[in-house]
Each structure stands twice: as C-alpha cells, then as structure tokens.
C-alpha cells in the first residue's frame, strides 16, 4: 500500500527559496513538509559566490536599483515585481543577517558592498566569495530550530493537479525507491535552475529542471524559456564559475594581443557591463581568432594586479577553484575563461504573489513557485548579477506569507492511491527498459547540441536543426537501457528521469528562441540582431501537447515607471 502523508503545505526544494518559505510558514504554526532530492546544504544556492543586492549605502536608493534591473532586463521585466523586490531588499538583508548570516564589513562596521555588472552603485552585499553558502547555512539552521519537517533524498516525480487545483506531489525515496504521496492544501515548487542542458555550464549536477517539465507535462505553460544567461567567466573547459566578484574587485579581460577588449564593446562600463554584453564580446573575440594562446576557445581574466593579499581576503574560493581545476594561481598569472550557461531567466509563470498561472491571465489554485524555477519576471531578458539570491530569498519568504494567508480559504482535496500511478509507471518503465540507447550518450548529445545551436549566438537555420535533433533524441530516449535495475540508491534511474526532464524543457528553449525573431538581453539572433519592441515587447508562454509538440503564445509585460529606451553601457 502506498502511504499518503498529509500536511498544510508541501514545498519541493530546499534551497534559499524553499527554506525561506518553509521557515515563515512553520513560524506561523502551519504544518509543512519540505521534499528535496539533495541534502538542503547541497542545494545550488550554496554555490553562489559573489553577492546579494540591496540599496543600502548613503548614495544609493531603491529607484536606482529598480532602474538598473529593468534596463538590465532589456525592458522585459515586469516592473511591479521589480519594484516590490528592490523596495524590500534592504529589509531582506537585515532579516537574513539577524537570522545569523555574517556579511563582510566595511572599516566603519557597516555591511560592505562590491560593484557588479550593470549596477550604478556598489550594491552587492557579500560574505567573502561564499555568500550563498553562508546565507543557506543561516536559513537552514533556523529551519532546524523551528522544527521544519525536511525529507531529504526524496525525488519528486509528479504533481497532483486536477486542471485547476494542486493537491500534492508524488515522490520516491532515493535510498530504496519507496514511493509515497504527499497530500496538501497548497503546493510550492522551488526546484531551482536548469542550465545542465548545456555542455559548458556553471550549474550543479542536480540542476536538471525537473520542476519545469513536471508542470509542462500537466499542460501548464512555461514562460520566457528562450532567455538563458551565459555568464562571461566560466573556467575554460569545465565552465565552473569564476564569480562576477572577480571583475567587481577589479579583474581585467584580455585577448591574445593583451588588449582590454571590452573598450570596444562597452567603453563606459568595461568589464562591468551586464553579462549578456560581456559574454557576446568574449565569444566574438574567440570567434575572430583572438582567443588565448594556450587555448583558442578562451580569453584571459587577469587579477594579478590586485595582489595576493586582496585575492586571499576577497576571493579565496575562486583562487582555490582555479588552482584545482585549471592548475593556475590567479595571484601569479592570468586565468583562462569563456562564457558558460549559468542562469535561467524563464520558468514557471507566477503572479507577483507566487500563484502559478495557467495562461497569461488565469491563475491556478493552491499552486505556487518561487526562486530560479519561477518566472515572476524580475529579470526579464537578462538578469543582473546578485539579483537572484535576492529573488530567491525575498520571494521565497513573500510567497510563504502569501500561502499562509491563502490557507484560510484552501481546503484539502484528498489524494487517492491511484494518483501515484503515473510515477510508478514511469519508474517501473525505466527500470525494466531493455533498449539499446545509453542515458549518458543521449545527455551528452543534447548538451553538445544546445551549446552549439542554442547558445550565445542563434539563428533560424541552426535552431531548426536543433528542433529536429531534439525530436530524434526524444525518440531515442524511449529506447534506453539501464544496467542497474536495483532499488537501492539507483542513480541510473534518477539520471534517466532527469534526462527526460532535460529533453522536455530544452524543447521549450528552442521553440521560444525560434519564435522570437529579435535580439533582446541574453537572446541574440544573428538573423535579427535588433530589439523589436513593436512585435516582441511581450512574454512568451509556451505549452506542450500530448505529442510533445510545443506551441507558443504571448502575454503582456507590466510597465509602470520606466518606458523602454535603447540600452547602452
Ligand atoms: C555557481 C553559481 C554562482 C552563483 N552566484 C550567484 C551570486 O553571487 N549572486 C546571485 O544573486 N545569484 C547567484 N547565482 C544564482 C543563485 O544562486 C540561484 O539562482 C539561487 O540560489 C536559486 O535558489 P533556489 O532556492 O531557487 O534553488 P536551489 O538553491 O537550486 O535549490 C533547488 C532545490 O530543489 C530541489 N529539487 C530540484 N528538483 C527536485 C526534485 N525533482 N525532487 C526533489 N527536490 C528537487 C533540490 O534538491 C534543491 O534543494 C549563482 C548560481 C550558480 C550556479
């Protein structure tokens, strides 16, 4: 008999967004279950290095933070959501500090802030270069203290949703593949990002976008999926992140001729132009043959002029990473970097209070999302550095409050044991599959294809090829074979399910990119190099039908204070 557990709220994901919501709900006396496939402290939030934005200093203000964010988004962000987030940022920083997050300080004892790309003021609060980990530890400890019920190493594979209302999830225990139904009045997804679909990426292995595909398979839309952020500075070869803090602290980008090439692309902001601008500049240098001497697919990031003391004090993790994975000491010589798939601006469409949308103007009931898996949309077509830790923490907490309010009017729709059938069939189907295809091969081909055809530069011809290839890969996926058929910590099984998710949401990225015949923020079409506000100042909403075909429609962008202008740096 499959067990059915009841709570008021089920939260999927134990990164900053999931835990912030859980803590607030439990504080208000609600019964909450948090499910996570990782130990909470292994969530990708813990890998964030650079910082978290808030207009704290004397010469900064909320309106400026808001403007920078909207300009950075290439005017696709919803301005009401941006205003909410930026105005609550200082309070959010004080909150997490009071919960135990230790920030680096200025001489006078106030919280130190470093410059980040596209920001008019130094605005990123940080804990050396391990900001995400320090914040995650603080919120996790608070959750433990409050007695939040966290079930780690549980893999959520399905959502209980009747076409209008959500009433739980179906999951299995990774230890022994035991299934269970988690029935609840409200369900929140905080499953994080999904850049693992790309070969060169900065994301944790777990960032396979499960939450998005689970929603898409229910016929729910995904928003703005074509906007994938390529971070300018991933370590050459691996894509492991060298945080923007490296440029924030004064790092220079150089080509094979020793030229600080950013002066050609963003003469004013130079290395601290927004990520889309810097990534394209790096890729252009590489494509035009000015890549590094040691590796023509990379350029140099030079930090040597900062001196060993400052690097040790401000960037100790980065130095370690470059030493371990590149064998280079950044205090002594320039390191090699190139653009890496990093962050997903798009995701599960939600309104400003985290309610999941079932179309541009209709909401579901009892279903919520926050953090990187959601699209609220505060980042529009391009996120500014240090705005997503803020998004995860602030909206996680905010949506927790919203759920707490909504619970008064939400009733429990009882789950039945047949509700687990979809997941049980999926698991058994994969375990018993006896085809000829290898999961790892299909994944590698997918990642290679997404990087070369749906990467920094896109055009119709290669996008059409990508669409065809994904169809083939999805067909081949039906013919896989696993070697491990056991039920104990079967990572083969998990990776197969995750690959299914990656294939599904990649189809959304490709379809969104094909249909958006303009260049905006992180989405750059060589065949349509200009932004086209007349036709495309709108959000993409895409839906998948039973045959796996993805269809696109568009919804409005909320513009309140700032009319779109040309974006120059
Ligand atoms: C290397 C790196 C550095 C970064 N640096 C910065 C920075 O300096 N500043 C900044 O603002 N942003 C930064 N970001 C982005 C930022 O860290 C993330 O956007 C943010 O932390 C996401 O938080 P989250 O809570 O939404 O998701 P995550 O922290 O990714 O958590 C996702 C959770 O979902 C769970 N989960 C997923 N799928 C399932 C499933 N099927 N079943 C059960 N559980 C599941 C996972 O176990 C995990 O607990 C960085 C990102 C990376 C990759």
CSV table of C-alpha atoms in Angstrom, one decimal, residues 42-480:
chain,number,residue,atom,x,y,z
A,42,UNK,CA,23.9,20.8,-1.2
A,43,UNK,CA,21.3,22.9,-3.0
A,44,UNK,CA,22.8,25.1,-5.7
A,45,UNK,CA,22.1,28.3,-3.6
A,46,UNK,CA,25.2,27.2,-1.6
A,47,UNK,CA,27.4,27.6,-4.7
A,48,UNK,CA,26.6,31.3,-5.1
A,49,UNK,CA,29.8,33.2,-4.6
A,50,UNK,CA,29.5,36.9,-5.5
A,51,UNK,CA,26.8,38.6,-3.5
A,52,UNK,CA,23.2,39.7,-3.0
A,53,UNK,CA,21.9,43.2,-3.9
A,54,UNK,CA,20.3,45.8,-1.8
A,55,UNK,CA,20.3,49.6,-2.0
A,56,UNK,CA,21.9,50.1,1.5
A,57,UNK,CA,24.6,52.8,1.1
A,58,UNK,CA,24.2,56.5,1.6
A,59,UNK,CA,24.4,57.3,-2.2
A,60,UNK,CA,22.1,54.6,-3.4
A,61,UNK,CA,18.3,54.3,-3.5
A,62,UNK,CA,15.6,51.8,-4.4
A,63,UNK,CA,14.6,53.6,-7.5
A,64,UNK,CA,18.1,53.4,-8.9
A,65,UNK,CA,18.2,49.6,-8.1
A,66,UNK,CA,14.9,49.3,-9.8
A,67,UNK,CA,16.0,51.2,-12.9
A,68,UNK,CA,19.3,49.2,-13.2
A,69,UNK,CA,17.4,46.0,-13.0
A,70,UNK,CA,14.8,47.0,-15.6
A,71,UNK,CA,17.4,48.4,-18.0
A,72,UNK,CA,19.5,45.2,-17.5
A,73,UNK,CA,16.4,43.1,-18.3
A,74,UNK,CA,16.2,44.9,-21.7
A,75,UNK,CA,12.8,46.1,-20.6
A,76,UNK,CA,11.2,42.7,-20.4
A,77,UNK,CA,11.0,42.6,-16.6
A,78,UNK,CA,7.6,43.2,-15.0
A,79,UNK,CA,8.1,46.5,-13.3
A,80,UNK,CA,5.7,45.9,-10.4
A,81,UNK,CA,7.6,42.8,-9.4
A,82,UNK,CA,10.9,44.6,-9.7
A,83,UNK,CA,9.7,47.5,-7.6
A,84,UNK,CA,8.4,45.1,-4.9
A,85,UNK,CA,11.7,43.1,-4.8
A,86,UNK,CA,14.0,46.2,-4.8
A,87,UNK,CA,12.0,48.1,-2.2
A,88,UNK,CA,12.1,45.0,0.1
A,89,UNK,CA,15.8,44.3,-0.5
A,90,UNK,CA,17.3,46.2,2.5
A,91,UNK,CA,14.8,44.6,4.9
A,92,UNK,CA,15.6,41.2,3.4
A,93,UNK,CA,19.3,41.7,4.1
A,94,UNK,CA,18.6,42.8,7.7
A,95,UNK,CA,16.3,39.8,8.1
A,96,UNK,CA,18.9,37.2,7.0
A,97,UNK,CA,21.6,39.0,9.0
A,98,UNK,CA,19.5,38.8,12.1
A,99,UNK,CA,19.0,35.1,11.4
A,100,UNK,CA,22.8,34.6,11.5
A,101,UNK,CA,24.2,35.4,8.1
A,102,UNK,CA,27.6,37.0,8.6
A,103,UNK,CA,28.3,39.6,5.9
A,104,UNK,CA,31.8,41.1,5.2
A,105,UNK,CA,32.1,44.6,6.7
A,106,UNK,CA,33.5,48.0,5.9
A,107,UNK,CA,36.1,49.7,8.1
A,108,UNK,CA,33.3,51.6,9.9
A,109,UNK,CA,31.5,48.3,10.7
A,110,UNK,CA,28.6,48.7,8.1
A,111,UNK,CA,27.9,45.9,5.6
A,112,UNK,CA,30.4,46.1,2.7
A,113,UNK,CA,29.2,46.2,-0.9
A,114,UNK,CA,31.0,45.4,-4.1
A,115,UNK,CA,30.3,46.6,-7.6
A,116,UNK,CA,28.6,44.1,-10.0
A,117,UNK,CA,27.8,44.3,-13.7
A,118,UNK,CA,25.2,46.8,-14.9
A,119,UNK,CA,24.7,48.3,-11.4
A,120,UNK,CA,25.2,52.1,-11.0
A,121,UNK,CA,26.5,51.7,-7.4
A,122,UNK,CA,28.4,49.1,-5.5
A,123,UNK,CA,25.3,47.2,-4.3
A,124,UNK,CA,26.2,43.5,-3.7
A,125,UNK,CA,26.5,42.5,-0.1
A,126,UNK,CA,28.8,39.5,0.4
A,127,UNK,CA,30.4,37.1,2.7
A,128,UNK,CA,33.8,36.9,1.1
A,129,UNK,CA,33.1,34.8,-2.0
A,130,UNK,CA,30.9,32.3,-0.4
A,131,UNK,CA,27.8,34.4,0.0
A,132,UNK,CA,25.2,31.8,-1.0
A,133,UNK,CA,26.6,29.2,1.4
A,134,UNK,CA,26.6,31.5,4.4
A,135,UNK,CA,23.0,32.5,3.7
A,136,UNK,CA,21.9,29.0,3.1
A,137,UNK,CA,23.5,27.8,6.4
A,138,UNK,CA,21.8,30.6,8.3
A,139,UNK,CA,18.3,29.8,6.9
A,140,UNK,CA,18.8,26.0,7.2
A,141,UNK,CA,19.8,26.3,10.9
A,142,UNK,CA,16.7,28.4,11.5
A,143,UNK,CA,14.5,25.8,9.9
A,144,UNK,CA,16.1,23.1,12.0
A,145,UNK,CA,15.5,25.3,15.1
A,146,UNK,CA,11.8,25.8,14.2
A,147,UNK,CA,11.4,22.1,13.6
A,148,UNK,CA,10.6,22.2,9.8
A,149,UNK,CA,9.9,18.7,8.6
A,150,UNK,CA,12.6,18.3,5.9
A,151,UNK,CA,12.7,15.0,4.0
A,152,UNK,CA,16.0,14.9,2.1
A,153,UNK,CA,16.9,12.4,-0.6
A,154,UNK,CA,13.3,12.2,-1.8
A,155,UNK,CA,12.8,12.6,-5.5
A,156,UNK,CA,9.6,14.4,-6.5
A,157,UNK,CA,8.4,13.0,-9.9
A,158,UNK,CA,4.9,14.2,-10.3
A,159,UNK,CA,2.4,16.9,-9.3
A,160,UNK,CA,-1.1,16.2,-8.2
A,161,UNK,CA,-3.2,18.7,-10.2
A,162,UNK,CA,-6.7,18.4,-11.5
A,163,UNK,CA,-6.6,21.1,-14.2
A,164,UNK,CA,-7.4,23.9,-11.7
A,165,UNK,CA,-6.2,23.0,-8.2
A,166,UNK,CA,-3.0,21.4,-6.9
A,167,UNK,CA,-3.3,19.0,-4.0
A,168,UNK,CA,0.1,17.4,-3.5
A,169,UNK,CA,3.1,15.6,-5.1
A,170,UNK,CA,4.2,12.1,-5.7
A,171,UNK,CA,7.8,11.2,-4.7
A,172,UNK,CA,10.1,8.3,-4.0
A,173,UNK,CA,12.8,7.8,-1.5
A,174,UNK,CA,16.2,7.7,-3.2
A,175,UNK,CA,17.5,5.3,-0.6
A,176,UNK,CA,15.3,2.4,-1.5
A,177,UNK,CA,12.8,3.7,-4.2
A,178,UNK,CA,9.9,3.6,-1.8
A,179,UNK,CA,7.1,5.7,-3.2
A,180,UNK,CA,4.7,8.0,-1.3
A,181,UNK,CA,2.0,10.6,-1.9
A,182,UNK,CA,2.3,13.9,-0.1
A,183,UNK,CA,-1.2,15.4,0.0
A,184,UNK,CA,-1.6,19.1,0.9
A,185,UNK,CA,-3.8,22.1,0.7
A,186,UNK,CA,-1.0,24.1,-1.0
A,187,UNK,CA,2.0,23.1,-3.1
A,188,UNK,CA,5.0,25.2,-3.7
A,189,UNK,CA,7.8,24.5,-6.1
A,190,UNK,CA,11.3,25.9,-5.5
A,191,UNK,CA,13.3,23.5,-7.6
A,192,UNK,CA,16.0,25.9,-8.9
A,193,UNK,CA,17.7,26.4,-12.2
A,194,UNK,CA,18.3,24.2,-15.2
A,195,UNK,CA,21.5,25.1,-17.1
A,196,UNK,CA,22.6,21.4,-17.2
A,197,UNK,CA,21.0,21.1,-20.6
A,198,UNK,CA,24.2,22.9,-21.9
A,199,UNK,CA,27.6,21.2,-22.2
A,200,UNK,CA,29.6,24.1,-20.8
A,201,UNK,CA,27.6,25.3,-17.7
A,202,UNK,CA,28.2,26.5,-14.2
A,203,UNK,CA,25.4,24.6,-12.5
A,204,UNK,CA,25.3,21.7,-10.0
A,205,UNK,CA,24.6,18.2,-11.4
A,206,UNK,CA,21.2,18.4,-9.8
A,207,UNK,CA,20.1,21.5,-11.8
A,208,UNK,CA,18.1,19.5,-14.3
A,209,UNK,CA,14.8,21.5,-14.4
A,210,UNK,CA,12.6,18.7,-13.0
A,211,UNK,CA,10.0,21.1,-11.7
A,212,UNK,CA,9.5,22.8,-15.1
A,213,UNK,CA,8.9,19.6,-17.1
A,214,UNK,CA,6.6,18.2,-14.3
A,215,UNK,CA,4.5,21.3,-14.8
A,216,UNK,CA,4.7,21.3,-18.6
A,217,UNK,CA,3.5,17.7,-18.7
A,218,UNK,CA,0.3,18.8,-17.0
A,219,UNK,CA,-0.4,21.2,-19.8
A,220,UNK,CA,0.8,24.2,-17.7
A,221,UNK,CA,2.7,26.9,-19.5
A,222,UNK,CA,6.4,27.9,-19.2
A,223,UNK,CA,7.4,31.5,-19.6
A,224,UNK,CA,10.3,33.1,-21.5
A,225,UNK,CA,12.3,29.9,-21.7
A,226,UNK,CA,14.5,31.2,-24.6
A,227,UNK,CA,16.3,33.6,-22.1
A,228,UNK,CA,19.2,31.6,-20.8
A,229,UNK,CA,22.0,33.6,-19.3
A,230,UNK,CA,25.6,32.8,-20.3
A,231,UNK,CA,27.9,34.0,-17.6
A,232,UNK,CA,31.1,35.6,-19.1
A,233,UNK,CA,33.6,33.9,-16.9
A,234,UNK,CA,33.5,30.2,-16.6
A,235,UNK,CA,36.8,28.3,-16.2
A,236,UNK,CA,38.0,27.2,-19.7
A,237,UNK,CA,36.9,23.7,-20.5
A,238,UNK,CA,34.7,23.0,-17.4
A,239,UNK,CA,32.6,26.1,-17.2
A,240,UNK,CA,33.0,26.2,-13.4
A,241,UNK,CA,32.1,29.7,-12.3
A,242,UNK,CA,34.6,32.5,-11.6
A,243,UNK,CA,32.1,34.8,-10.0
A,244,UNK,CA,31.5,38.3,-11.2
A,245,UNK,CA,33.1,39.3,-7.9
A,246,UNK,CA,36.4,38.8,-9.8
A,247,UNK,CA,35.6,41.7,-12.1
A,248,UNK,CA,33.8,43.5,-9.3
A,249,UNK,CA,37.1,43.6,-7.4
A,250,UNK,CA,38.9,44.9,-10.5
A,251,UNK,CA,39.7,42.0,-12.8
A,252,UNK,CA,40.6,42.7,-16.5
A,253,UNK,CA,39.6,40.7,-19.6
A,254,UNK,CA,42.4,40.4,-22.2
A,255,UNK,CA,42.6,38.8,-25.6
A,256,UNK,CA,45.7,37.1,-27.2
A,257,UNK,CA,47.0,40.6,-28.1
A,258,UNK,CA,46.9,41.7,-24.5
A,259,UNK,CA,44.2,44.2,-25.3
A,260,UNK,CA,41.4,45.0,-22.8
A,261,UNK,CA,38.9,44.3,-25.4
A,262,UNK,CA,35.8,45.5,-23.5
A,263,UNK,CA,36.7,49.1,-24.5
A,264,UNK,CA,35.4,48.2,-28.0
A,265,UNK,CA,32.0,46.8,-26.7
A,266,UNK,CA,31.2,48.8,-23.6
A,267,UNK,CA,33.6,51.8,-23.3
A,268,UNK,CA,32.0,53.2,-20.2
A,269,UNK,CA,31.3,50.1,-18.1
A,270,UNK,CA,34.1,48.0,-19.5
A,271,UNK,CA,34.3,44.6,-17.7
A,272,UNK,CA,31.3,45.6,-15.5
A,273,UNK,CA,28.9,45.8,-18.4
A,274,UNK,CA,26.0,43.3,-17.9
A,275,UNK,CA,26.5,39.7,-18.6
A,276,UNK,CA,24.9,39.4,-22.0
A,277,UNK,CA,27.1,42.2,-23.3
A,278,UNK,CA,30.3,40.8,-21.9
A,279,UNK,CA,29.6,37.2,-22.9
A,280,UNK,CA,29.0,38.2,-26.5
A,281,UNK,CA,32.2,40.3,-26.5
A,282,UNK,CA,34.2,37.3,-25.3
A,283,UNK,CA,32.7,34.9,-27.8
A,284,UNK,CA,33.3,37.5,-30.6
A,285,UNK,CA,37.0,37.7,-29.7
A,286,UNK,CA,37.2,34.0,-29.7
A,287,UNK,CA,35.4,33.5,-33.0
A,288,UNK,CA,37.5,36.2,-34.6
A,289,UNK,CA,40.7,34.4,-33.7
A,290,UNK,CA,41.9,36.4,-30.7
A,291,UNK,CA,41.4,33.6,-28.1
A,292,UNK,CA,44.1,32.9,-25.6
A,293,UNK,CA,47.5,31.5,-26.9
A,294,UNK,CA,47.2,28.4,-24.6
A,295,UNK,CA,43.5,27.7,-25.5
A,296,UNK,CA,41.9,29.4,-28.5
A,297,UNK,CA,38.4,28.8,-27.1
A,298,UNK,CA,39.1,31.1,-24.1
A,299,UNK,CA,40.3,34.6,-23.2
A,300,UNK,CA,42.3,35.8,-20.2
A,301,UNK,CA,40.9,37.1,-16.9
A,302,UNK,CA,43.8,38.9,-15.2
A,303,UNK,CA,43.7,39.6,-11.5
A,304,UNK,CA,47.4,39.7,-10.8
A,305,UNK,CA,47.4,43.5,-10.3
A,306,UNK,CA,45.1,43.1,-7.2
A,307,UNK,CA,47.9,41.5,-5.3
A,308,UNK,CA,47.9,38.2,-3.3
A,309,UNK,CA,46.6,39.9,-0.1
A,310,UNK,CA,43.4,41.2,-1.6
A,311,UNK,CA,42.8,37.9,-3.5
A,312,UNK,CA,43.2,35.9,-0.3
A,313,UNK,CA,40.9,38.2,1.6
A,314,UNK,CA,38.2,38.7,-1.0
A,315,UNK,CA,38.4,35.8,-3.5
A,316,UNK,CA,39.7,32.8,-1.6
A,317,UNK,CA,37.3,30.3,-3.1
A,318,UNK,CA,37.9,31.5,-6.6
A,319,UNK,CA,41.6,31.1,-6.2
A,320,UNK,CA,41.2,27.6,-5.0
A,321,UNK,CA,38.8,26.6,-7.8
A,322,UNK,CA,41.2,28.0,-10.5
A,323,UNK,CA,44.1,26.2,-8.8
A,324,UNK,CA,42.3,22.9,-8.6
A,325,UNK,CA,40.5,22.8,-12.0
A,326,UNK,CA,42.9,24.8,-14.1
A,327,UNK,CA,46.2,24.5,-12.3
A,328,UNK,CA,46.8,28.2,-12.3
A,329,UNK,CA,47.3,30.6,-9.4
A,330,UNK,CA,45.3,33.8,-10.2
A,331,UNK,CA,47.6,35.8,-7.9
A,332,UNK,CA,50.5,35.0,-10.1
A,333,UNK,CA,49.2,34.7,-13.7
A,334,UNK,CA,46.0,35.4,-15.7
A,335,UNK,CA,43.5,32.5,-15.8
A,336,UNK,CA,41.6,31.2,-18.8
A,337,UNK,CA,37.9,31.7,-19.1
A,338,UNK,CA,35.0,31.6,-21.5
A,339,UNK,CA,31.2,32.0,-21.4
A,340,UNK,CA,29.2,29.3,-19.5
A,341,UNK,CA,25.5,28.6,-19.3
A,342,UNK,CA,24.6,29.9,-15.9
A,343,UNK,CA,21.1,31.0,-15.1
A,344,UNK,CA,17.6,30.7,-16.4
A,345,UNK,CA,15.5,33.9,-16.6
A,346,UNK,CA,12.4,32.0,-17.7
A,347,UNK,CA,10.4,29.3,-15.8
A,348,UNK,CA,7.1,28.6,-14.2
A,349,UNK,CA,4.9,31.7,-14.7
A,350,UNK,CA,3.7,33.2,-11.5
A,351,UNK,CA,1.9,36.4,-10.4
A,352,UNK,CA,3.5,38.9,-8.1
A,353,UNK,CA,2.4,36.8,-5.1
A,354,UNK,CA,3.8,33.5,-6.4
A,355,UNK,CA,0.5,32.0,-7.7
A,356,UNK,CA,1.2,29.8,-10.7
A,357,UNK,CA,-0.6,30.9,-13.9
A,358,UNK,CA,-2.3,28.5,-16.2
A,359,UNK,CA,-2.4,31.1,-19.0
A,360,UNK,CA,-1.2,34.7,-19.3
A,361,UNK,CA,-4.3,35.9,-17.4
A,362,UNK,CA,-5.6,32.9,-15.4
A,363,UNK,CA,-4.3,31.5,-12.1
A,364,UNK,CA,-4.3,28.0,-10.7
A,365,UNK,CA,-5.4,27.3,-7.1
A,366,UNK,CA,-3.2,26.2,-4.3
A,367,UNK,CA,-0.1,26.1,-6.5
A,368,UNK,CA,2.9,28.3,-6.0
A,369,UNK,CA,6.5,28.8,-7.2
A,370,UNK,CA,9.5,30.9,-6.3
A,371,UNK,CA,13.2,31.2,-6.8
A,372,UNK,CA,15.0,30.3,-10.0
A,373,UNK,CA,12.4,27.8,-11.3
A,374,UNK,CA,9.8,30.6,-11.3
A,375,UNK,CA,9.4,33.5,-13.7
A,376,UNK,CA,7.8,36.4,-11.8
A,377,UNK,CA,9.6,38.2,-14.0
A,378,UNK,CA,12.1,40.4,-12.2
A,379,UNK,CA,15.0,39.6,-14.6
A,380,UNK,CA,13.2,39.9,-18.0
A,381,UNK,CA,15.6,39.0,-20.8
A,382,UNK,CA,18.8,39.3,-18.7
A,383,UNK,CA,19.4,39.1,-15.0
A,384,UNK,CA,21.9,41.4,-13.3
A,385,UNK,CA,24.5,39.7,-11.0
A,386,UNK,CA,23.5,39.4,-7.4
A,387,UNK,CA,19.8,39.9,-8.1
A,388,UNK,CA,18.9,36.2,-8.0
A,389,UNK,CA,20.0,35.4,-4.4
A,390,UNK,CA,17.8,38.4,-3.6
A,391,UNK,CA,14.9,37.0,-5.7
A,392,UNK,CA,15.2,33.5,-4.1
A,393,UNK,CA,15.3,34.8,-0.6
A,394,UNK,CA,12.8,37.6,-0.8
A,395,UNK,CA,10.2,35.9,-3.0
A,396,UNK,CA,10.6,32.6,-1.0
A,397,UNK,CA,9.7,34.5,2.1
A,398,UNK,CA,7.0,36.6,0.5
A,399,UNK,CA,5.3,33.6,-1.1
A,400,UNK,CA,5.5,31.8,2.2
A,401,UNK,CA,3.5,34.7,3.7
A,402,UNK,CA,1.0,34.6,0.8
A,403,UNK,CA,0.4,30.8,1.2
A,404,UNK,CA,-0.1,31.4,4.9
A,405,UNK,CA,-2.9,33.9,4.1
A,406,UNK,CA,-4.4,31.8,1.4
A,407,UNK,CA,-4.6,28.7,3.6
A,408,UNK,CA,-7.7,30.1,5.3
A,409,UNK,CA,-9.7,29.5,2.2
A,410,UNK,CA,-7.9,26.5,0.8
A,411,UNK,CA,-9.4,23.1,1.6
A,412,UNK,CA,-7.7,19.7,1.3
A,413,UNK,CA,-8.7,17.7,-1.8
A,414,UNK,CA,-8.0,14.1,-0.8
A,415,UNK,CA,-5.4,12.2,-2.8
A,416,UNK,CA,-6.2,8.6,-3.8
A,417,UNK,CA,-3.6,5.8,-4.2
A,418,UNK,CA,-4.1,5.8,-8.0
A,419,UNK,CA,-2.7,9.2,-8.0
A,420,UNK,CA,0.7,7.6,-7.8
A,421,UNK,CA,0.2,5.5,-10.9
A,422,UNK,CA,1.9,8.0,-13.3
A,423,UNK,CA,5.1,7.9,-11.2
A,424,UNK,CA,5.1,4.2,-10.5
A,425,UNK,CA,4.7,3.5,-14.3
A,426,UNK,CA,7.5,5.9,-15.1
A,427,UNK,CA,9.8,4.3,-12.6
A,428,UNK,CA,9.0,0.7,-13.5
A,429,UNK,CA,9.1,1.5,-17.2
A,430,UNK,CA,12.6,2.9,-16.9
A,431,UNK,CA,13.8,0.1,-14.6
A,432,UNK,CA,12.5,-2.6,-17.0
A,433,UNK,CA,13.6,-0.9,-20.2
A,434,UNK,CA,15.7,-3.0,-22.4
A,435,UNK,CA,16.5,-0.9,-25.4
A,436,UNK,CA,19.9,-0.2,-26.9
A,437,UNK,CA,20.4,3.5,-26.0
A,438,UNK,CA,22.6,4.8,-23.2
A,439,UNK,CA,21.3,7.7,-21.0
A,440,UNK,CA,24.8,9.2,-20.8
A,441,UNK,CA,25.1,9.3,-24.6
A,442,UNK,CA,21.8,11.0,-25.2
A,443,UNK,CA,22.6,13.5,-22.5
A,444,UNK,CA,25.9,14.3,-24.0
A,445,UNK,CA,24.5,14.8,-27.4
A,446,UNK,CA,21.7,17.0,-26.0
A,447,UNK,CA,24.3,19.2,-24.2
A,448,UNK,CA,26.6,19.5,-27.2
A,449,UNK,CA,23.7,20.4,-29.4
A,450,UNK,CA,22.3,23.0,-27.0
A,451,UNK,CA,25.7,24.6,-26.6
A,452,UNK,CA,26.5,24.8,-30.3
A,453,UNK,CA,23.0,25.5,-31.7
A,454,UNK,CA,21.1,27.3,-29.0
A,455,UNK,CA,24.0,29.1,-27.3
A,456,UNK,CA,25.2,32.7,-27.1
A,457,UNK,CA,24.6,33.3,-30.8
A,458,UNK,CA,21.5,31.9,-32.5
A,459,UNK,CA,19.9,31.9,-36.0
A,460,UNK,CA,17.0,30.3,-37.7
A,461,UNK,CA,18.9,27.6,-39.6
A,462,UNK,CA,20.6,26.1,-36.5
A,463,UNK,CA,17.5,26.5,-34.3
A,464,UNK,CA,15.5,24.5,-36.9
A,465,UNK,CA,18.2,21.8,-36.8
A,466,UNK,CA,18.1,21.8,-33.0
A,467,UNK,CA,14.3,21.3,-33.2
A,468,UNK,CA,14.8,18.3,-35.4
A,469,UNK,CA,17.5,16.9,-33.3
A,470,UNK,CA,15.6,17.2,-30.1
A,471,UNK,CA,12.8,15.2,-31.7
A,472,UNK,CA,15.2,12.4,-32.6
A,473,UNK,CA,16.7,12.5,-29.1
A,474,UNK,CA,13.3,12.2,-27.5
A,475,UNK,CA,12.5,9.2,-29.8
A,476,UNK,CA,15.8,7.5,-28.9
A,477,UNK,CA,15.1,8.2,-25.2
A,478,UNK,CA,12.2,5.8,-25.5
A,479,UNK,CA,14.6,3.0,-26.3
A,480,UNK,CA,17.0,3.3,-23.3
